[in-house]
Short mmCIF file of C-alpha atoms in Angstrom, two decimals:
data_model
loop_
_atom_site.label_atom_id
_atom_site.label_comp_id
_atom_site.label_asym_id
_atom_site.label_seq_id
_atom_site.Cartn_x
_atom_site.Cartn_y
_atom_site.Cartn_z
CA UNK O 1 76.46 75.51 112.82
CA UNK O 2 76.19 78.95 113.38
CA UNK O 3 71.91 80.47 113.11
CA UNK O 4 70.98 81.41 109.93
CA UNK O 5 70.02 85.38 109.77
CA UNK O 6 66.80 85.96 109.05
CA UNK O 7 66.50 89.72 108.68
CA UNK O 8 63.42 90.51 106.88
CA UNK O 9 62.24 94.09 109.04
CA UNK O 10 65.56 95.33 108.87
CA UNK O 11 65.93 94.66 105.32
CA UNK O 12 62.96 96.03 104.42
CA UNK O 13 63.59 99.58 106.86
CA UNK O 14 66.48 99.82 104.59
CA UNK O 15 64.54 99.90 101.30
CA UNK O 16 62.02 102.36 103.04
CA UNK O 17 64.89 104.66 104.34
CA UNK O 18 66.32 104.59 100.89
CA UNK O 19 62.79 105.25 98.84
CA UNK O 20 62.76 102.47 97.32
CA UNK O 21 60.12 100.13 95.44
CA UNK O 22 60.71 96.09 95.85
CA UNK O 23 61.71 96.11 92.14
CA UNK O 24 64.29 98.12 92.82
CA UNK O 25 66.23 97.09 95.58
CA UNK O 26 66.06 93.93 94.02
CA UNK O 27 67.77 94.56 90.93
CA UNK O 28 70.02 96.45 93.03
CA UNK O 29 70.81 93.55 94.89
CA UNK O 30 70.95 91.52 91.98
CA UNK O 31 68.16 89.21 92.83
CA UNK O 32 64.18 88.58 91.66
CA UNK O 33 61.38 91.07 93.35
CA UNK O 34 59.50 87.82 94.66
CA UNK O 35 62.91 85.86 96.31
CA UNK O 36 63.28 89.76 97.87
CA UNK O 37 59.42 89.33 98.86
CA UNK O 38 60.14 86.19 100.73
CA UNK O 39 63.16 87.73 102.79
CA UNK O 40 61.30 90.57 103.75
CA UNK O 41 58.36 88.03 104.89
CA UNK O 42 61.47 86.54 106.37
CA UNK O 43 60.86 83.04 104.75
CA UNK O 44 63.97 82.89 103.59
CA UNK O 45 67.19 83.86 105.16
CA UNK O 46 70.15 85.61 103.94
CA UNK O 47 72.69 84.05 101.76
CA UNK O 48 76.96 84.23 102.06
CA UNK O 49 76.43 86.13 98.44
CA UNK O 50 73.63 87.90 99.48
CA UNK O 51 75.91 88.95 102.97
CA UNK O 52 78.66 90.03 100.65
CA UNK O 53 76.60 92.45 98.74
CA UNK O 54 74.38 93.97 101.62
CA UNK O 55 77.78 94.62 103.50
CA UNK O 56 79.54 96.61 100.35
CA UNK O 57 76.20 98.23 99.36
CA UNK O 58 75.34 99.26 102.62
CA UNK O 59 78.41 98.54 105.84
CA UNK O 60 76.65 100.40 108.51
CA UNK O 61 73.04 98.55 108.01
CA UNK O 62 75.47 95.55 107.23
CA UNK O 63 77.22 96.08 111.15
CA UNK O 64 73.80 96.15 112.90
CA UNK O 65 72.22 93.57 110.68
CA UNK O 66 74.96 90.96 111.93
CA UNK O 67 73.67 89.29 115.44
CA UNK O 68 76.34 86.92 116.76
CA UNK O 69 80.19 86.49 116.90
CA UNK O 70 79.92 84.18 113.72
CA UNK O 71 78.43 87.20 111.84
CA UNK O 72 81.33 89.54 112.46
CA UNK O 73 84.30 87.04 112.43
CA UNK O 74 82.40 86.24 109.10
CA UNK O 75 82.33 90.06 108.34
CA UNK O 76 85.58 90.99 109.32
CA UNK O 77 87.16 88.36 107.42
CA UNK O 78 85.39 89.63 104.31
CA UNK O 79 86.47 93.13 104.90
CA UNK O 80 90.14 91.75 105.39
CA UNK O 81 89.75 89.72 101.88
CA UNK O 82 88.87 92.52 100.12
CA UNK O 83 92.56 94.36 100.50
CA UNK O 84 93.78 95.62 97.24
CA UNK O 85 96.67 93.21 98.40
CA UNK O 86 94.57 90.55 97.45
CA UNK O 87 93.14 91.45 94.10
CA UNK O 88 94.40 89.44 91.90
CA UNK O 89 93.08 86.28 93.45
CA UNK O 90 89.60 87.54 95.39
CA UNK O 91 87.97 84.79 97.52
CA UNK O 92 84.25 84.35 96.56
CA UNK O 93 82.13 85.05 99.78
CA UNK O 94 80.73 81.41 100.21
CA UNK O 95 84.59 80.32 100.67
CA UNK O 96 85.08 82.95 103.19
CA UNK O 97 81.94 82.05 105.03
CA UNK O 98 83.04 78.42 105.20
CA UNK O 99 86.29 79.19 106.53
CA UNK O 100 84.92 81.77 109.00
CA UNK O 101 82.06 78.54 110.15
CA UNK O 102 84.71 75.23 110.15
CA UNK O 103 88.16 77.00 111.06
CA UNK O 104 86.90 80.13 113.17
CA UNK O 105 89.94 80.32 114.49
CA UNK O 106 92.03 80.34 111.18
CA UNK O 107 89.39 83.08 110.11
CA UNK O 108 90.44 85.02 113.50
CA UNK O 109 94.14 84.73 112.78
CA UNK O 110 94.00 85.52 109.07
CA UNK O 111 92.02 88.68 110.93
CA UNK O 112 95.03 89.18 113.05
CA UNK O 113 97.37 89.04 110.44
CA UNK O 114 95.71 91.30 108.35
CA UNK O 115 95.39 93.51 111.01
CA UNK O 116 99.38 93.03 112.05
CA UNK O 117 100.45 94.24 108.27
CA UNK O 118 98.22 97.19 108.13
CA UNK O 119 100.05 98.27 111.73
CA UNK O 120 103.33 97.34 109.89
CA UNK O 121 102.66 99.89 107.26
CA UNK O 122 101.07 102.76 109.89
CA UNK O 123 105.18 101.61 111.73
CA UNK O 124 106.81 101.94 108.62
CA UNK O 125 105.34 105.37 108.13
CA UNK O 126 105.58 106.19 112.01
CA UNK O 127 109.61 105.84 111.85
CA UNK O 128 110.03 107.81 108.56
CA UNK O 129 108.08 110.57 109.46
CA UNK O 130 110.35 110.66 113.15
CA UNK O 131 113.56 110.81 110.78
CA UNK O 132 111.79 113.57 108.90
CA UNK O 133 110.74 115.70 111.78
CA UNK O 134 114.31 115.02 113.57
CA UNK O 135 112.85 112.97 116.49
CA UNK O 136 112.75 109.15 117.42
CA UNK O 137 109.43 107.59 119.07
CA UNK O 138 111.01 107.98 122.51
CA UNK O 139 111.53 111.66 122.22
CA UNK O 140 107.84 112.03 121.36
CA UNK O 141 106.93 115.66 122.57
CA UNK O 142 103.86 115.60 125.45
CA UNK O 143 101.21 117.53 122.27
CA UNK O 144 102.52 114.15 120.52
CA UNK O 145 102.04 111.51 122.83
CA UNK O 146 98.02 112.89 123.92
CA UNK O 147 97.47 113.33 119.68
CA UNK O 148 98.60 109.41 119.04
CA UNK O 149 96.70 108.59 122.22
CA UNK O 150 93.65 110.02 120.83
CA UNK O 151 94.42 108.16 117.51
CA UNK O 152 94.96 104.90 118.82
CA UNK O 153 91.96 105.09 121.24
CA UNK O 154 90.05 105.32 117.82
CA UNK O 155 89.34 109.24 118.44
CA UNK O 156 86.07 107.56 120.57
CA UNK O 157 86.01 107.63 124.46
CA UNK O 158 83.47 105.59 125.17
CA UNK O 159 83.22 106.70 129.19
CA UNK O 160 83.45 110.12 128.29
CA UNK O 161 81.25 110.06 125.39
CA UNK O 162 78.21 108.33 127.07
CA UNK O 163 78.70 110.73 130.22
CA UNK O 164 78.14 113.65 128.28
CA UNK O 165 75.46 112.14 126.00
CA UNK O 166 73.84 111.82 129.49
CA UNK O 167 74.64 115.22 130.71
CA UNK O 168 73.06 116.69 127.32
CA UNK O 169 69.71 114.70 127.92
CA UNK O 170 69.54 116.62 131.56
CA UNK O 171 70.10 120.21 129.01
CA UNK O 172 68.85 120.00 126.02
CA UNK O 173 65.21 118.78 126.69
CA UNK O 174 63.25 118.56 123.25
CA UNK O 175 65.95 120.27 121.31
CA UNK O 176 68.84 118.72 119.25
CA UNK O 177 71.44 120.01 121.12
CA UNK O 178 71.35 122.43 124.85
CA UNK O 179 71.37 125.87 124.22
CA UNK O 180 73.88 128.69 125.69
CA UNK O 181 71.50 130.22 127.92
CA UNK O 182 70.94 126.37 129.48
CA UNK O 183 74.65 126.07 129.96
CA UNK O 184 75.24 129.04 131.31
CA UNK O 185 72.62 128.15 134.19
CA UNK O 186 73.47 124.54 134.77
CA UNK O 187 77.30 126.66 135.34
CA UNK O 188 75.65 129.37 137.56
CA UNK O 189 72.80 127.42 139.68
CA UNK O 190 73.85 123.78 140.10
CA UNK O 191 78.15 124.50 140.01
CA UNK O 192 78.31 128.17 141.63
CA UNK O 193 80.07 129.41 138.80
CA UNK O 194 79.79 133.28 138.07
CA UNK O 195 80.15 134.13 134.11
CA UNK O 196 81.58 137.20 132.78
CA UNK O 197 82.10 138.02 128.94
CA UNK O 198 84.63 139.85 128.75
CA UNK O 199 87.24 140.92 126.11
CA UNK O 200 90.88 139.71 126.55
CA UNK O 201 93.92 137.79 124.79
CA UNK O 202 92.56 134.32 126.29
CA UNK O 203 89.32 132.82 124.79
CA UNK O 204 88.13 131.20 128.04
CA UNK O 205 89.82 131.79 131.61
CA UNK O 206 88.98 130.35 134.73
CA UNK O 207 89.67 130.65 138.34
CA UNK O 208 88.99 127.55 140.21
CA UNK O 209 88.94 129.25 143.40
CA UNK O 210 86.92 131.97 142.76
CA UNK O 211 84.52 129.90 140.65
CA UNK O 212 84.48 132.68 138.21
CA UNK O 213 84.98 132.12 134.33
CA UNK O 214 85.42 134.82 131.73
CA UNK O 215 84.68 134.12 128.13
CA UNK O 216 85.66 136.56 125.57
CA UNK O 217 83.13 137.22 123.64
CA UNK O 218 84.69 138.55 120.54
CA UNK O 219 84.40 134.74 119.39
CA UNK O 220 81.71 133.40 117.19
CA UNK O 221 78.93 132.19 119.14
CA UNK O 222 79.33 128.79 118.45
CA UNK O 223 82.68 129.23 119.70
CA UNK O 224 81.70 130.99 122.61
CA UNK O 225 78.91 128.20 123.74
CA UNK O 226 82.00 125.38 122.85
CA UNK O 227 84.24 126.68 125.49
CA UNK O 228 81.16 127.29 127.76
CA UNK O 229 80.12 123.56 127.09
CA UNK O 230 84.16 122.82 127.79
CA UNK O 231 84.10 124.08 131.39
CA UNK O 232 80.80 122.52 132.11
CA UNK O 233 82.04 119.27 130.97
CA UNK O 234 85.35 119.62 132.87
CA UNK O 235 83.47 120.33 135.87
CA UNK O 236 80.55 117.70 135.77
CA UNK O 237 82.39 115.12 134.51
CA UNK O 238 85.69 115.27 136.64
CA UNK O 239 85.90 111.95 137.64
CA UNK O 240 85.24 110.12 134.39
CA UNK O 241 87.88 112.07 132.70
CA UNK O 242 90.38 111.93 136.07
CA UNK O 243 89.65 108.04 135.30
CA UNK O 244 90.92 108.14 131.61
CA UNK O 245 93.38 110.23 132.34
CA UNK O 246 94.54 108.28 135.03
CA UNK O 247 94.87 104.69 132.88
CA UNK O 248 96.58 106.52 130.15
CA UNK O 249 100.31 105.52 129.47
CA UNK O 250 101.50 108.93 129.06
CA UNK O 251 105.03 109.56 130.46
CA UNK O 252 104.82 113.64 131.50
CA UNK O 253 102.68 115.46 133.78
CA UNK O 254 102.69 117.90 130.99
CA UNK O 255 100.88 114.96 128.46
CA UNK O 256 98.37 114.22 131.14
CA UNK O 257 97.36 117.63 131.46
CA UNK O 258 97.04 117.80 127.63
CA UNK O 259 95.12 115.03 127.69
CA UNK O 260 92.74 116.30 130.45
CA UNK O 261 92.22 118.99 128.17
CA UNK O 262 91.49 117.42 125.12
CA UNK O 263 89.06 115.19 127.19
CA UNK O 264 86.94 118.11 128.62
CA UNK O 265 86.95 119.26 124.29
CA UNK O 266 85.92 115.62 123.61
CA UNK O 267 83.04 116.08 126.05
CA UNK O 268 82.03 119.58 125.54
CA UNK O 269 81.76 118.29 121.20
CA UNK O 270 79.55 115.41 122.79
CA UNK O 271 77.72 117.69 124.90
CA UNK O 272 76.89 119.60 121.93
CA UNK O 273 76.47 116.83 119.55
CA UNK O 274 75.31 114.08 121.50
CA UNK O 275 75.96 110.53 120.47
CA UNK O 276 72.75 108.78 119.14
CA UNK O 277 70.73 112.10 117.61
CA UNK O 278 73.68 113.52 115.87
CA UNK O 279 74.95 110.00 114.50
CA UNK O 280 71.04 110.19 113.23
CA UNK O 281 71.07 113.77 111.79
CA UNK O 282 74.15 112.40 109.86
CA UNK O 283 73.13 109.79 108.24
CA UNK O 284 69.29 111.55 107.76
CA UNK O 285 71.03 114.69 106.05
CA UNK O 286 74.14 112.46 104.33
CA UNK O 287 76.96 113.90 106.33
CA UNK O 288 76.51 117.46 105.32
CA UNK O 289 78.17 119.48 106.98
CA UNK O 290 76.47 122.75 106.78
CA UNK O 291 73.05 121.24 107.92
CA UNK O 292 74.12 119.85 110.62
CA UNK O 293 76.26 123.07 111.72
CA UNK O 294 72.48 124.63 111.56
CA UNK O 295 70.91 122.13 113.00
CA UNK O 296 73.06 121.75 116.06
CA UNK O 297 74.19 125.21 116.36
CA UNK O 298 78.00 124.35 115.74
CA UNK O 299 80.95 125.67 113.94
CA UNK O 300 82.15 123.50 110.55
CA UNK O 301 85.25 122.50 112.33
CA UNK O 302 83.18 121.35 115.11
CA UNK O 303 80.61 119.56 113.24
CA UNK O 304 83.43 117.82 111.23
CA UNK O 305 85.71 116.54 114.13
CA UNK O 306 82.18 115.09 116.12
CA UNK O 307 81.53 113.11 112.76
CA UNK O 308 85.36 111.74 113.05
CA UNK O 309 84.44 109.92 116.69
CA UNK O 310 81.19 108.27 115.80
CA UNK O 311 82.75 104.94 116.66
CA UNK O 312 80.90 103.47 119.09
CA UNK O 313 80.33 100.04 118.80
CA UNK O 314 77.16 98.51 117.83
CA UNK O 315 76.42 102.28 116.85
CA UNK O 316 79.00 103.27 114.38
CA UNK O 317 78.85 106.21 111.97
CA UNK O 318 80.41 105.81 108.57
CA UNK O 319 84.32 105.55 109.06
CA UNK O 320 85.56 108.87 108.55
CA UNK O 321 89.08 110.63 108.32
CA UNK O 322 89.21 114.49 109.48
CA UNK O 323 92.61 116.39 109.50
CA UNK O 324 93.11 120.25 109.97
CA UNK O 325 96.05 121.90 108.03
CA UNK O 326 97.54 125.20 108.64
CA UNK O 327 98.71 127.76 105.92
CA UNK O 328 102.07 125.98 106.04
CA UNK O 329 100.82 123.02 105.31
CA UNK O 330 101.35 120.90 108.74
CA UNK O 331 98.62 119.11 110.19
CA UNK O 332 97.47 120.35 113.61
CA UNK O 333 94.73 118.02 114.04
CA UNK O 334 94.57 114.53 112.43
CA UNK O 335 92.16 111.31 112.59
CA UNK O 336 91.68 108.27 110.82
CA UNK O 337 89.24 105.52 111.35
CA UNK O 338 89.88 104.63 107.56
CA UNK O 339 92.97 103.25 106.55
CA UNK O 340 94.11 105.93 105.38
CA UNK O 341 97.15 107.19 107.46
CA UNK O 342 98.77 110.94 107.32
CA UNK O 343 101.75 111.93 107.67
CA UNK O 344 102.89 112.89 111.11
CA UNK O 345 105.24 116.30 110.79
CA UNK O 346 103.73 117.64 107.99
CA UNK O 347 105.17 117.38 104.67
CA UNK O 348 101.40 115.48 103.75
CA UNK O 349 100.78 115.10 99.46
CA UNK O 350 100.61 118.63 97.55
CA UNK O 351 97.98 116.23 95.72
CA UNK O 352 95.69 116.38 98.45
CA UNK O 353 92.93 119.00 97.93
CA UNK O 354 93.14 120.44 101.24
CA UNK O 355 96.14 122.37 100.89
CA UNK O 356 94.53 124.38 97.80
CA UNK O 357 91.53 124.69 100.28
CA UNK O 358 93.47 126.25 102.92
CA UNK O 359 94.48 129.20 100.31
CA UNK O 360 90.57 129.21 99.00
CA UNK O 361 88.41 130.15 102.24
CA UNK O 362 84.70 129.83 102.61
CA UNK O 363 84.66 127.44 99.21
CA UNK O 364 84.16 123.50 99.71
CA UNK O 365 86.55 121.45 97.25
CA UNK O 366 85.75 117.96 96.65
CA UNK O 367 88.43 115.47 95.63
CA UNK O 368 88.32 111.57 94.68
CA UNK O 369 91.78 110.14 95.62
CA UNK O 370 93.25 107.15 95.15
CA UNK O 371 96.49 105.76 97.79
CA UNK O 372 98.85 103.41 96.15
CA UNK O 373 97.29 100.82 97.78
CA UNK O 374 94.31 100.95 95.33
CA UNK O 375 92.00 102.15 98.28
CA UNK O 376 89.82 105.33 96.98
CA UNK O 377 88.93 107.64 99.03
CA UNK O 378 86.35 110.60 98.56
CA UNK O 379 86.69 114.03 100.99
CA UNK O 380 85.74 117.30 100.87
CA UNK O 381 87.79 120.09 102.35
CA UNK O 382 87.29 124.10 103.21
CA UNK O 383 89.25 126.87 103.73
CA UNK O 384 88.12 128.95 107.22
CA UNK O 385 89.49 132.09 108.80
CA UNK O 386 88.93 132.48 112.76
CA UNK O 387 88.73 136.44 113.65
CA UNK O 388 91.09 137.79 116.25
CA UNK O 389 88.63 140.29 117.44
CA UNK O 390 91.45 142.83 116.62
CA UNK O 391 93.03 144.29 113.90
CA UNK O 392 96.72 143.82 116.08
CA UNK O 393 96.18 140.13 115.94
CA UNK O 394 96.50 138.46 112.70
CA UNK O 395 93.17 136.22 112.36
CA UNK O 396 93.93 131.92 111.59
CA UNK O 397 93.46 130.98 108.64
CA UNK O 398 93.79 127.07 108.41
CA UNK O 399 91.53 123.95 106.11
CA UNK O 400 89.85 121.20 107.57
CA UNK O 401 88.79 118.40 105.21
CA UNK O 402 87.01 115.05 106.27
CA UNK O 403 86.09 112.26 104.31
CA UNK O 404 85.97 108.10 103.54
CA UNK O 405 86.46 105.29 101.84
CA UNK O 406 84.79 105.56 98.12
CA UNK O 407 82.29 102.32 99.50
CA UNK O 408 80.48 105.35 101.47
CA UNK O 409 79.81 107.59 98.86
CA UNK O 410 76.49 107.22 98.29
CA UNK O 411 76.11 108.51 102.06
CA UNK O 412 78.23 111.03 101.20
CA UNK O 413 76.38 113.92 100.08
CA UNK O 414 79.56 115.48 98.41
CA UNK O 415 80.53 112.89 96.08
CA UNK O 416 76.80 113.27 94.28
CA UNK O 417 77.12 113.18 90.55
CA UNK O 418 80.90 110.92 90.45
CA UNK O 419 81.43 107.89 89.02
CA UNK O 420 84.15 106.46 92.04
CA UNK O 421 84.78 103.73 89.89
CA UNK O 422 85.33 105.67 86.64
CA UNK O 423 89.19 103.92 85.74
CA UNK O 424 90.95 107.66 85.45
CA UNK O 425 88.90 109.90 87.62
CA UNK O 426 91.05 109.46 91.22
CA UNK O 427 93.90 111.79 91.87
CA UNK O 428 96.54 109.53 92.87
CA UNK O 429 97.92 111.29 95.86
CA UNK O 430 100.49 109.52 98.81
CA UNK O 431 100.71 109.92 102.88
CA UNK O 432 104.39 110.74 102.78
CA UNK O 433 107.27 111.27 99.71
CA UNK O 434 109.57 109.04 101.75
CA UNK O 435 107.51 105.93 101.31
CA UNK O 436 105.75 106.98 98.16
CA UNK O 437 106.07 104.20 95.87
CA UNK O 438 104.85 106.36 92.57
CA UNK O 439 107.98 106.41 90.40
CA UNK O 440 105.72 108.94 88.20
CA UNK O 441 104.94 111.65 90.34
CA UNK O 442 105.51 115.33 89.24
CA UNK O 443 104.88 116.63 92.48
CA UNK O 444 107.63 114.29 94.41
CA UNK O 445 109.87 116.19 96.84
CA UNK O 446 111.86 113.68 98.40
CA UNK O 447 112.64 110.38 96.90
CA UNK O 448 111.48 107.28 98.61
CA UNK O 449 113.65 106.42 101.90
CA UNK O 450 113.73 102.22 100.69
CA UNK O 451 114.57 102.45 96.83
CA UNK O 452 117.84 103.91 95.08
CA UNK O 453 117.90 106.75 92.83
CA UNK O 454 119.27 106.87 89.39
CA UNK O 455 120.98 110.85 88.07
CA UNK O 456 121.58 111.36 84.72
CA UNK O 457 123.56 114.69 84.33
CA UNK O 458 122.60 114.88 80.39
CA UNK O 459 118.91 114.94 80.91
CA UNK O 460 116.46 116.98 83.18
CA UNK O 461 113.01 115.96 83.85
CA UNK O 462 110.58 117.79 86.27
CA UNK O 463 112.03 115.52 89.05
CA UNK O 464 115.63 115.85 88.76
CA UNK O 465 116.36 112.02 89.06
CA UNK O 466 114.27 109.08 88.63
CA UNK O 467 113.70 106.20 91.06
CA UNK O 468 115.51 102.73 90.27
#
């Protein structure tokens, strides 16, 4: 039999963090103020019900409250139960704590399984979205192959990540996060490099022989210290990212140096946001994003990718999704450590708030979605505009929007004041038209790729055919 939890401190930490009196966390958790009494005292342990509720109330205290293999096969099985798919006939949590104590290894393959047809679905979407963009899997282009890379590597690199967390200990001293002038002497005394700001049609340039770098400096400052923390990273951390680089199944010497690349950014964001105080800050200030762009001296692009990677395990953030879309509405940067999935060449939901974002800039939208999968979602997105630094070059103008399952929302500070159960308040938005199933969506531009279509010339609806 697996040890019974006792978790009386932690339990009561969490009522602390969260302001609350005994009374109320135990109503909250649906139990008497005295039997809450004697789990704090830890006289009593937790229960499989009790479990259930402290993992949908509160899944990152849940993660770090669970202490042996028999606790997370016991978790994970929960969180695989509680698919939409299986709605109609939920499993109470004692059953799945049985199964996951006398057939642990029935629990591990229902995991597996589970697993297996959420990867079938992330295929499905995978092929139709090559068919749409006029490209097969093997014809992947090298900015392709490093983005799914990054995306099945979880968007966390956990070499790379505790490297720099290390490097910004050396820099940052007392601070949240190092300051320019600190990087700009760790580059000048300790790697030889001479700095020069300088104005020019590249945003950072460097000659490796010369040891000279020239940052133009009609960037932002955060900018400006980003591509400053970039070259320091790619510098002091050359062999941990020559490592990944190195194990990586890319196919071109064109990927790999895309991927060495998007490394040194993955470090320089650590750098800047280093693992264990920003993961902190986040949960302290409930993921907002303009606080911690303050507090860490970061741009809201920045701030919103670094939240994206906290996925370290043992340590994880909330499970966030973070995609940047352009004017045109294609997705230059995507992430998901939900399950939510986006579409691959563009062509994402006209639903989705972000688009209407990208056309709004400097305003933060809020939406509560809903997939057809019954999964809700709630994200925030914003419109920016990065400056040229000259009135020849047209500045970018481009949304980012981040967000997470609807579980979350009470850590996320955006979704204050909505009901994410309410029955009618979700938008119901889609990944892709092609494998949409919503038969009754105004907005549909392609009918799905699996189901036939039915055309009737005498009548006209807003979609000119409807779905059989």
């Amino acid at each position: 039999m697996r040890q019974r939890i006792f978790a009386g401190n932690r339990l009561k930490a969490l009522r602390l963090d969260r302001g609350l009196k005994q009374a109320e966390f135990a109503a909250t958790l649906g139990i008497s103020t005295s039997y809450l009494s004697q789990i704090e005292h830890d006289d009593r342990p937790l229960t499989p019900a009790l479990l259930d509720r402290l993992q949908k109330l509160f899944p990152l205290e849940w993660e770090e409250v669970a202490s042996d293999a028999g606790d997370r096969r016991a978790g994970a099985l929960r969180e695989a139960a509680a698919d939409p798919l299986f709605a109609a006939s939920p499993l109470p949590p004692e059953q799945l704590e049985r199964a996951a104590l006398q057939q642990p290894q029935l629990a591990d393959q229902f995991v597996a399984l589970h697993a297996a047809y959420r990867r079938a679905g992330q295929r499905l979407q995978i092929i139709d979205e090559a068919l749409t963009g006029g490209t097969a899997e093997g014809s992947r282009l090298p900015w392709e192959e490093v983005r799914d890379w990054f995306h099945d590597a979880g968007n966390y690199v956990d070499s790379i990540d505790r490297a720099a967390e290390a490097l910004a200990g050396q820099l940052r001293g007392r601070a949240p996060s190092p300051a320019i002038e600190t990087i700009e002497r760790r580059l000048r005394e300790a790697l030889g490099i001479s700095i020069v700001y300088q104005q020019s049609q590249t945003l950072r340039d460097f000659d490796a022989t010369m040891r000279h770098l020239v940052i133009d400096p009609s960037q932002p400052p955060e900018s400006r210290r980003f591509q400053l923390a970039h070259q320091l990273a790619a510098l002091a951390l050359t062999k941990e990212i020559a490592a990944v680089v190195e194990a990586s199944p890319l196919r071109t010497a064109a990927a790999r140096q895309l991927l060495h690349v998007g490394l040194a950014n993955y470090a320089a964001g650590a750098v800047l946001m280093p693992y264990a105080p920003f993961r902190a800050s986040a949960r302290a200030a409930r993921h907002d994003i303009d606080r911690l762009r303050l507090e860490y001296g970061v741009s809201f692009e920045q701030a919103c990718h670094r939240l994206s990677t906290l996925q370290r395990p043992g340590a994880r953030g909330i499970p966030m999704f973070f995609c940047r879309v352009d004017m045109a509405g294609n997705i230059t940067k995507r992430h998901s450590a939900t399950r939510l999935q986006f579409a691959r060449f563009g062509g994402a939901c006209p639903l989705w708030i972000v688009h209407e974002a990208a056309a709004i800039p400097d305003r933060i939208l809020f939406q509560l979605a809903e997939t057809p999968d019954g999964l809700r979602y709630v994200s925030m997105a914003k419109g920016l505009v990065k400056p040229s630094g000259s009135y020849a070059r047209a500045p970018r103008r481009y949304a980012v929007a981040l967000g997470c399952e609807a579980q979350y929302a009470a850590d996320f500070v955006y979704a204050d004041g909505v009901d994410v159960d309410a029955p009618h308040a979700a938008t119901r938005i889609g990944s892709s038209c092609r494998i949409c199933p919503r038969d009754d969506c105004d907005q549909r531009a392609f009918p799905p790729s699996d189901r036939p279509i039915l055309v009737d010339p005498d009548r006209r609806d807003v979609v000119p055919y409807r779905i059989g």
